[in-house]
Amino acid sequence: MKARVTVTLKNGVLDPQGKAIEGSLGSLGFEGVEGIRQGKVFDLELADRSEAQAKADIEAMCEQLLANTVIENYSIELL
Amino acid sequence: MKARVTVTLKNGVLDPQGKAIEGSLGSLGFEGVEGIRQGKVFDLELADRSEAQAKADIEAMCEQLLANTVIENYSIELL
């Protein structure tokens, strides 16, 4: 089964990379870009298991490795 | 208006970072992880414009800066 985990910075956490991208878009002539925040996405391929089990497993992976929960939020989507 | 751009590696492009994460999950005791690919996500905040205009603008941003279209795919989602 497939799943997608999206990890984004929490509100209030500075995102210098996002700011740099915003600046670059401005230099390229794109107008009206009011903010950009960059995050990460993980596409997982898991051996078959129940949906509930998959969610629990992926949540544990996020807590332990995929996300830094001090500064990042994560969301899990089973595909 | 808000939009989310998801950039992922094309099939067949090696993803050493994903492989490393897969190995780490194995070391942590997670079983049945058959593959992980890492990508990027950009959360954009744009000044108001029509949906069609927003899509066109974001597509141009992807082609010029946000994605390397030689090795990456991108998808655009208006929120």
mmCIF file with all atom_site columns, C-alpha atoms in Angstrom:
data_model
loop_
_atom_site.group_PDB
_atom_site.id
_atom_site.type_symbol
_atom_site.label_atom_id
_atom_site.label_alt_id
_atom_site.label_comp_id
_atom_site.label_asym_id
_atom_site.label_entity_id
_atom_site.label_seq_id
_atom_site.pdbx_PDB_ins_code
_atom_site.Cartn_x
_atom_site.Cartn_y
_atom_site.Cartn_z
_atom_site.occupancy
_atom_site.B_iso_or_equiv
_atom_site.pdbx_formal_charge
_atom_site.auth_seq_id
_atom_site.auth_comp_id
_atom_site.auth_asym_id
_atom_site.auth_atom_id
_atom_site.pdbx_PDB_model_num
ATOM 1   C CA . MET A 1 1  ? 0.000  0.000  0.000   1.00 0.00 ? 1  MET A CA 1
ATOM 2   C CA . LYS A 1 2  ? 1.053  3.569  -0.662  1.00 0.00 ? 2  LYS A CA 1
ATOM 3   C CA . ALA A 1 3  ? 1.012  6.558  1.633   1.00 0.00 ? 3  ALA A CA 1
ATOM 4   C CA . ARG A 1 4  ? 2.168  10.135 1.500   1.00 0.00 ? 4  ARG A CA 1
ATOM 5   C CA . VAL A 1 5  ? 3.531  12.031 4.481   1.00 0.00 ? 5  VAL A CA 1
ATOM 6   C CA . THR A 1 6  ? 3.768  15.813 4.244   1.00 0.00 ? 6  THR A CA 1
ATOM 7   C CA . VAL A 1 7  ? 6.008  17.588 6.719   1.00 0.00 ? 7  VAL A CA 1
ATOM 8   C CA . THR A 1 8  ? 5.706  21.359 7.047   1.00 0.00 ? 8  THR A CA 1
ATOM 9   C CA . LEU A 1 9  ? 7.211  23.918 9.382   1.00 0.00 ? 9  LEU A CA 1
ATOM 10  C CA . LYS A 1 10 ? 4.994  25.055 12.225  1.00 0.00 ? 10 LYS A CA 1
ATOM 11  C CA . ASN A 1 11 ? 3.654  28.592 12.134  1.00 0.00 ? 11 ASN A CA 1
ATOM 12  C CA . GLY A 1 12 ? 6.126  31.028 13.611  1.00 0.00 ? 12 GLY A CA 1
ATOM 13  C CA . VAL A 1 13 ? 9.182  28.962 12.733  1.00 0.00 ? 13 VAL A CA 1
ATOM 14  C CA . LEU A 1 14 ? 11.495 30.924 10.466  1.00 0.00 ? 14 LEU A CA 1
ATOM 15  C CA . ASP A 1 15 ? 11.951 29.521 6.958   1.00 0.00 ? 15 ASP A CA 1
ATOM 16  C CA . PRO A 1 16 ? 15.025 31.129 5.367   1.00 0.00 ? 16 PRO A CA 1
ATOM 17  C CA . GLN A 1 17 ? 14.829 28.757 2.401   1.00 0.00 ? 17 GLN A CA 1
ATOM 18  C CA . GLY A 1 18 ? 11.278 29.852 1.697   1.00 0.00 ? 18 GLY A CA 1
ATOM 19  C CA . LYS A 1 19 ? 12.328 33.490 1.985   1.00 0.00 ? 19 LYS A CA 1
ATOM 20  C CA . ALA A 1 20 ? 15.144 32.891 -0.511  1.00 0.00 ? 20 ALA A CA 1
ATOM 21  C CA . ILE A 1 21 ? 12.738 31.304 -2.988  1.00 0.00 ? 21 ILE A CA 1
ATOM 22  C CA . GLU A 1 22 ? 10.362 34.228 -2.526  1.00 0.00 ? 22 GLU A CA 1
ATOM 23  C CA . GLY A 1 23 ? 13.199 36.616 -3.330  1.00 0.00 ? 23 GLY A CA 1
ATOM 24  C CA . SER A 1 24 ? 14.216 34.613 -6.383  1.00 0.00 ? 24 SER A CA 1
ATOM 25  C CA . LEU A 1 25 ? 10.667 34.588 -7.728  1.00 0.00 ? 25 LEU A CA 1
ATOM 26  C CA . GLY A 1 26 ? 10.595 38.367 -7.316  1.00 0.00 ? 26 GLY A CA 1
ATOM 27  C CA . SER A 1 27 ? 13.871 38.652 -9.255  1.00 0.00 ? 27 SER A CA 1
ATOM 28  C CA . LEU A 1 28 ? 12.385 36.501 -12.007 1.00 0.00 ? 28 LEU A CA 1
ATOM 29  C CA . GLY A 1 29 ? 9.531  38.964 -12.342 1.00 0.00 ? 29 GLY A CA 1
ATOM 30  C CA . PHE A 1 30 ? 6.725  37.083 -10.605 1.00 0.00 ? 30 PHE A CA 1
ATOM 31  C CA . GLU A 1 31 ? 4.504  39.560 -8.834  1.00 0.00 ? 31 GLU A CA 1
ATOM 32  C CA . GLY A 1 32 ? 2.085  39.157 -5.966  1.00 0.00 ? 32 GLY A CA 1
ATOM 33  C CA . VAL A 1 33 ? 3.904  36.332 -4.205  1.00 0.00 ? 33 VAL A CA 1
ATOM 34  C CA . GLU A 1 34 ? 3.129  37.103 -0.570  1.00 0.00 ? 34 GLU A CA 1
ATOM 35  C CA . GLY A 1 35 ? 4.798  34.134 1.050   1.00 0.00 ? 35 GLY A CA 1
ATOM 36  C CA . ILE A 1 36 ? 6.378  30.760 0.463   1.00 0.00 ? 36 ILE A CA 1
ATOM 37  C CA . ARG A 1 37 ? 7.111  28.039 2.984   1.00 0.00 ? 37 ARG A CA 1
ATOM 38  C CA . GLN A 1 38 ? 9.016  24.948 1.989   1.00 0.00 ? 38 GLN A CA 1
ATOM 39  C CA . GLY A 1 39 ? 8.300  21.515 3.374   1.00 0.00 ? 39 GLY A CA 1
ATOM 40  C CA . LYS A 1 40 ? 9.059  17.879 2.650   1.00 0.00 ? 40 LYS A CA 1
ATOM 41  C CA . VAL A 1 41 ? 7.031  15.063 1.264   1.00 0.00 ? 41 VAL A CA 1
ATOM 42  C CA . PHE A 1 42 ? 7.697  11.339 1.655   1.00 0.00 ? 42 PHE A CA 1
ATOM 43  C CA . ASP A 1 43 ? 6.062  8.769  -0.609  1.00 0.00 ? 43 ASP A CA 1
ATOM 44  C CA . LEU A 1 44 ? 6.024  5.453  1.203   1.00 0.00 ? 44 LEU A CA 1
ATOM 45  C CA . GLU A 1 45 ? 5.424  1.996  -0.175  1.00 0.00 ? 45 GLU A CA 1
ATOM 46  C CA . LEU A 1 46 ? 4.433  -0.354 2.641   1.00 0.00 ? 46 LEU A CA 1
ATOM 47  C CA . ALA A 1 47 ? 3.778  -4.072 2.786   1.00 0.00 ? 47 ALA A CA 1
ATOM 48  C CA . ASP A 1 48 ? 0.046  -4.690 3.067   1.00 0.00 ? 48 ASP A CA 1
ATOM 49  C CA . ARG A 1 49 ? -1.564 -4.111 6.448   1.00 0.00 ? 49 ARG A CA 1
ATOM 50  C CA . SER A 1 50 ? -4.852 -2.707 7.719   1.00 0.00 ? 50 SER A CA 1
ATOM 51  C CA . GLU A 1 51 ? -5.508 1.009  7.307   1.00 0.00 ? 51 GLU A CA 1
ATOM 52  C CA . ALA A 1 52 ? -5.513 1.542  11.056  1.00 0.00 ? 52 ALA A CA 1
ATOM 53  C CA . GLN A 1 53 ? -2.238 -0.324 11.433  1.00 0.00 ? 53 GLN A CA 1
ATOM 54  C CA . ALA A 1 54 ? -0.679 1.601  8.558   1.00 0.00 ? 54 ALA A CA 1
ATOM 55  C CA . LYS A 1 55 ? -1.684 4.927  10.108  1.00 0.00 ? 55 LYS A CA 1
ATOM 56  C CA . ALA A 1 56 ? -0.280 3.898  13.485  1.00 0.00 ? 56 ALA A CA 1
ATOM 57  C CA . ASP A 1 57 ? 2.987  2.684  11.930  1.00 0.00 ? 57 ASP A CA 1
ATOM 58  C CA . ILE A 1 58 ? 3.463  5.823  9.864   1.00 0.00 ? 58 ILE A CA 1
ATOM 59  C CA . GLU A 1 59 ? 2.671  8.017  12.861  1.00 0.00 ? 59 GLU A CA 1
ATOM 60  C CA . ALA A 1 60 ? 5.429  6.253  14.782  1.00 0.00 ? 60 ALA A CA 1
ATOM 61  C CA . MET A 1 61 ? 7.827  6.762  11.837  1.00 0.00 ? 61 MET A CA 1
ATOM 62  C CA . CYS A 1 62 ? 7.012  10.480 11.798  1.00 0.00 ? 62 CYS A CA 1
ATOM 63  C CA . GLU A 1 63 ? 7.526  10.865 15.531  1.00 0.00 ? 63 GLU A CA 1
ATOM 64  C CA . GLN A 1 64 ? 10.829 8.993  15.492  1.00 0.00 ? 64 GLN A CA 1
ATOM 65  C CA . LEU A 1 65 ? 12.425 9.945  12.196  1.00 0.00 ? 65 LEU A CA 1
ATOM 66  C CA . LEU A 1 66 ? 10.515 11.746 9.474   1.00 0.00 ? 66 LEU A CA 1
ATOM 67  C CA . ALA A 1 67 ? 9.540  14.911 11.316  1.00 0.00 ? 67 ALA A CA 1
ATOM 68  C CA . ASN A 1 68 ? 11.110 17.054 14.004  1.00 0.00 ? 68 ASN A CA 1
ATOM 69  C CA . THR A 1 69 ? 7.941  17.570 16.017  1.00 0.00 ? 69 THR A CA 1
ATOM 70  C CA . VAL A 1 70 ? 9.429  20.498 17.920  1.00 0.00 ? 70 VAL A CA 1
ATOM 71  C CA . ILE A 1 71 ? 9.307  22.667 14.813  1.00 0.00 ? 71 ILE A CA 1
ATOM 72  C CA . GLU A 1 72 ? 7.372  20.621 12.231  1.00 0.00 ? 72 GLU A CA 1
ATOM 73  C CA . ASN A 1 73 ? 3.857  19.351 11.682  1.00 0.00 ? 73 ASN A CA 1
ATOM 74  C CA . TYR A 1 74 ? 3.112  16.251 9.669   1.00 0.00 ? 74 TYR A CA 1
ATOM 75  C CA . SER A 1 75 ? 0.047  14.919 7.910   1.00 0.00 ? 75 SER A CA 1
ATOM 76  C CA . ILE A 1 76 ? -0.529 11.372 6.711   1.00 0.00 ? 76 ILE A CA 1
ATOM 77  C CA . GLU A 1 77 ? -2.540 10.426 3.654   1.00 0.00 ? 77 GLU A CA 1
ATOM 78  C CA . LEU A 1 78 ? -3.185 6.823  2.627   1.00 0.00 ? 78 LEU A CA 1
ATOM 79  C CA . LEU A 1 79 ? -3.426 6.498  -1.150  1.00 0.00 ? 79 LEU A CA 1
ATOM 80  C CA . MET B 1 1  ? -5.108 32.790 -2.284  1.00 0.00 ? 1  MET B CA 1
ATOM 81  C CA . LYS B 1 2  ? -3.187 29.734 -1.229  1.00 0.00 ? 2  LYS B CA 1
ATOM 82  C CA . ALA B 1 3  ? -1.685 26.975 -3.314  1.00 0.00 ? 3  ALA B CA 1
ATOM 83  C CA . ARG B 1 4  ? 0.458  23.941 -2.740  1.00 0.00 ? 4  ARG B CA 1
ATOM 84  C CA . VAL B 1 5  ? 3.065  22.706 -5.182  1.00 0.00 ? 5  VAL B CA 1
ATOM 85  C CA . THR B 1 6  ? 4.408  19.189 -4.739  1.00 0.00 ? 6  THR B CA 1
ATOM 86  C CA . VAL B 1 7  ? 7.667  18.308 -6.482  1.00 0.00 ? 7  VAL B CA 1
ATOM 87  C CA . THR B 1 8  ? 8.676  14.653 -6.715  1.00 0.00 ? 8  THR B CA 1
ATOM 88  C CA . LEU B 1 9  ? 11.455 12.798 -8.477  1.00 0.00 ? 9  LEU B CA 1
ATOM 89  C CA . LYS B 1 10 ? 10.516 11.143 -11.745 1.00 0.00 ? 10 LYS B CA 1
ATOM 90  C CA . ASN B 1 11 ? 10.396 7.368  -11.844 1.00 0.00 ? 11 ASN B CA 1
ATOM 91  C CA . GLY B 1 12 ? 13.786 5.903  -12.506 1.00 0.00 ? 12 GLY B CA 1
ATOM 92  C CA . VAL B 1 13 ? 15.705 8.794  -10.990 1.00 0.00 ? 13 VAL B CA 1
ATOM 93  C CA . LEU B 1 14 ? 17.856 7.554  -8.122  1.00 0.00 ? 14 LEU B CA 1
ATOM 94  C CA . ASP B 1 15 ? 16.907 8.867  -4.685  1.00 0.00 ? 15 ASP B CA 1
ATOM 95  C CA . PRO B 1 16 ? 19.801 8.243  -2.280  1.00 0.00 ? 16 PRO B CA 1
ATOM 96  C CA . GLN B 1 17 ? 18.125 10.302 0.431   1.00 0.00 ? 17 GLN B CA 1
ATOM 97  C CA . GLY B 1 18 ? 15.032 8.125  0.248   1.00 0.00 ? 18 GLY B CA 1
ATOM 98  C CA . LYS B 1 19 ? 17.224 5.017  0.399   1.00 0.00 ? 19 LYS B CA 1
ATOM 99  C CA . ALA B 1 20 ? 18.968 6.358  3.493   1.00 0.00 ? 20 ALA B CA 1
ATOM 100 C CA . ILE B 1 21 ? 15.635 7.007  5.207   1.00 0.00 ? 21 ILE B CA 1
ATOM 101 C CA . GLU B 1 22 ? 14.487 3.507  4.275   1.00 0.00 ? 22 GLU B CA 1
ATOM 102 C CA . GLY B 1 23 ? 17.634 2.081  5.876   1.00 0.00 ? 23 GLY B CA 1
ATOM 103 C CA . SER B 1 24 ? 17.144 4.182  8.990   1.00 0.00 ? 24 SER B CA 1
ATOM 104 C CA . LEU B 1 25 ? 13.544 3.044  9.384   1.00 0.00 ? 25 LEU B CA 1
ATOM 105 C CA . GLY B 1 26 ? 14.774 -0.556 9.140   1.00 0.00 ? 26 GLY B CA 1
ATOM 106 C CA . SER B 1 27 ? 17.368 0.131  11.846  1.00 0.00 ? 27 SER B CA 1
ATOM 107 C CA . LEU B 1 28 ? 14.634 1.592  14.045  1.00 0.00 ? 28 LEU B CA 1
ATOM 108 C CA . GLY B 1 29 ? 12.691 -1.681 13.767  1.00 0.00 ? 29 GLY B CA 1
ATOM 109 C CA . PHE B 1 30 ? 10.010 -0.681 11.254  1.00 0.00 ? 30 PHE B CA 1
ATOM 110 C CA . GLU B 1 31 ? 9.214  -3.668 9.067   1.00 0.00 ? 31 GLU B CA 1
ATOM 111 C CA . GLY B 1 32 ? 7.604  -3.921 5.669   1.00 0.00 ? 32 GLY B CA 1
ATOM 112 C CA . VAL B 1 33 ? 8.839  -0.587 4.315   1.00 0.00 ? 33 VAL B CA 1
ATOM 113 C CA . GLU B 1 34 ? 9.312  -1.395 0.642   1.00 0.00 ? 34 GLU B CA 1
ATOM 114 C CA . GLY B 1 35 ? 10.302 1.993  -0.634  1.00 0.00 ? 35 GLY B CA 1
ATOM 115 C CA . ILE B 1 36 ? 10.534 5.667  0.218   1.00 0.00 ? 36 ILE B CA 1
ATOM 116 C CA . ARG B 1 37 ? 11.005 8.591  -2.148  1.00 0.00 ? 37 ARG B CA 1
ATOM 117 C CA . GLN B 1 38 ? 11.513 12.077 -0.837  1.00 0.00 ? 38 GLN B CA 1
ATOM 118 C CA . GLY B 1 39 ? 10.143 15.173 -2.488  1.00 0.00 ? 39 GLY B CA 1
ATOM 119 C CA . LYS B 1 40 ? 9.504  18.810 -1.746  1.00 0.00 ? 40 LYS B CA 1
ATOM 120 C CA . VAL B 1 41 ? 6.404  20.804 -1.050  1.00 0.00 ? 41 VAL B CA 1
ATOM 121 C CA . PHE B 1 42 ? 5.928  24.550 -1.412  1.00 0.00 ? 42 PHE B CA 1
ATOM 122 C CA . ASP B 1 43 ? 3.054  26.382 0.242   1.00 0.00 ? 43 ASP B CA 1
ATOM 123 C CA . LEU B 1 44 ? 2.440  29.590 -1.657  1.00 0.00 ? 44 LEU B CA 1
ATOM 124 C CA . GLU B 1 45 ? 0.454  32.619 -0.632  1.00 0.00 ? 45 GLU B CA 1
ATOM 125 C CA . LEU B 1 46 ? -0.476 34.649 -3.695  1.00 0.00 ? 46 LEU B CA 1
ATOM 126 C CA . ALA B 1 47 ? -2.194 37.973 -4.167  1.00 0.00 ? 47 ALA B CA 1
ATOM 127 C CA . ASP B 1 48 ? -5.742 37.415 -5.436  1.00 0.00 ? 48 ASP B CA 1
ATOM 128 C CA . ARG B 1 49 ? -6.173 36.494 -9.106  1.00 0.00 ? 49 ARG B CA 1
ATOM 129 C CA . SER B 1 50 ? -8.379 34.174 -11.097 1.00 0.00 ? 50 SER B CA 1
ATOM 130 C CA . GLU B 1 51 ? -7.905 30.412 -10.712 1.00 0.00 ? 51 GLU B CA 1
ATOM 131 C CA . ALA B 1 52 ? -6.779 30.079 -14.310 1.00 0.00 ? 52 ALA B CA 1
ATOM 132 C CA . GLN B 1 53 ? -4.292 32.909 -13.902 1.00 0.00 ? 53 GLN B CA 1
ATOM 133 C CA . ALA B 1 54 ? -2.990 31.435 -10.648 1.00 0.00 ? 54 ALA B CA 1
ATOM 134 C CA . LYS B 1 55 ? -2.457 28.032 -12.267 1.00 0.00 ? 55 LYS B CA 1
ATOM 135 C CA . ALA B 1 56 ? -0.640 29.592 -15.196 1.00 0.00 ? 56 ALA B CA 1
ATOM 136 C CA . ASP B 1 57 ? 1.561  31.710 -12.915 1.00 0.00 ? 57 ASP B CA 1
ATOM 137 C CA . ILE B 1 58 ? 2.445  28.790 -10.663 1.00 0.00 ? 58 ILE B CA 1
ATOM 138 C CA . GLU B 1 59 ? 3.198  26.590 -13.648 1.00 0.00 ? 59 GLU B CA 1
ATOM 139 C CA . ALA B 1 60 ? 5.646  29.203 -14.888 1.00 0.00 ? 60 ALA B CA 1
ATOM 140 C CA . MET B 1 61 ? 7.238  29.364 -11.409 1.00 0.00 ? 61 MET B CA 1
ATOM 141 C CA . CYS B 1 62 ? 7.647  25.577 -11.431 1.00 0.00 ? 62 CYS B CA 1
ATOM 142 C CA . GLU B 1 63 ? 9.204  25.530 -14.877 1.00 0.00 ? 63 GLU B CA 1
ATOM 143 C CA . GLN B 1 64 ? 11.614 28.355 -14.069 1.00 0.00 ? 64 GLN B CA 1
ATOM 144 C CA . LEU B 1 65 ? 12.546 27.794 -10.443 1.00 0.00 ? 65 LEU B CA 1
ATOM 145 C CA . LEU B 1 66 ? 10.661 25.395 -8.218  1.00 0.00 ? 66 LEU B CA 1
ATOM 146 C CA . ALA B 1 67 ? 11.238 22.158 -10.120 1.00 0.00 ? 67 ALA B CA 1
ATOM 147 C CA . ASN B 1 68 ? 14.035 20.737 -12.209 1.00 0.00 ? 68 ASN B CA 1
ATOM 148 C CA . THR B 1 69 ? 11.823 19.338 -14.941 1.00 0.00 ? 69 THR B CA 1
ATOM 149 C CA . VAL B 1 70 ? 14.605 17.120 -16.282 1.00 0.00 ? 70 VAL B CA 1
ATOM 150 C CA . ILE B 1 71 ? 14.368 14.884 -13.213 1.00 0.00 ? 71 ILE B CA 1
ATOM 151 C CA . GLU B 1 72 ? 11.293 16.097 -11.329 1.00 0.00 ? 72 GLU B CA 1
ATOM 152 C CA . ASN B 1 73 ? 7.535  16.178 -11.734 1.00 0.00 ? 73 ASN B CA 1
ATOM 153 C CA . TYR B 1 74 ? 5.348  18.796 -10.123 1.00 0.00 ? 74 TYR B CA 1
ATOM 154 C CA . SER B 1 75 ? 1.688  19.023 -9.261  1.00 0.00 ? 75 SER B CA 1
ATOM 155 C CA . ILE B 1 76 ? -0.270 22.154 -8.407  1.00 0.00 ? 76 ILE B CA 1
ATOM 156 C CA . GLU B 1 77 ? -3.186 22.289 -6.028  1.00 0.00 ? 77 GLU B CA 1
ATOM 157 C CA . LEU B 1 78 ? -5.185 25.446 -5.349  1.00 0.00 ? 78 LEU B CA 1
ATOM 158 C CA . LEU B 1 79 ? -6.471 25.520 -1.756  1.00 0.00 ? 79 LEU B CA 1
#
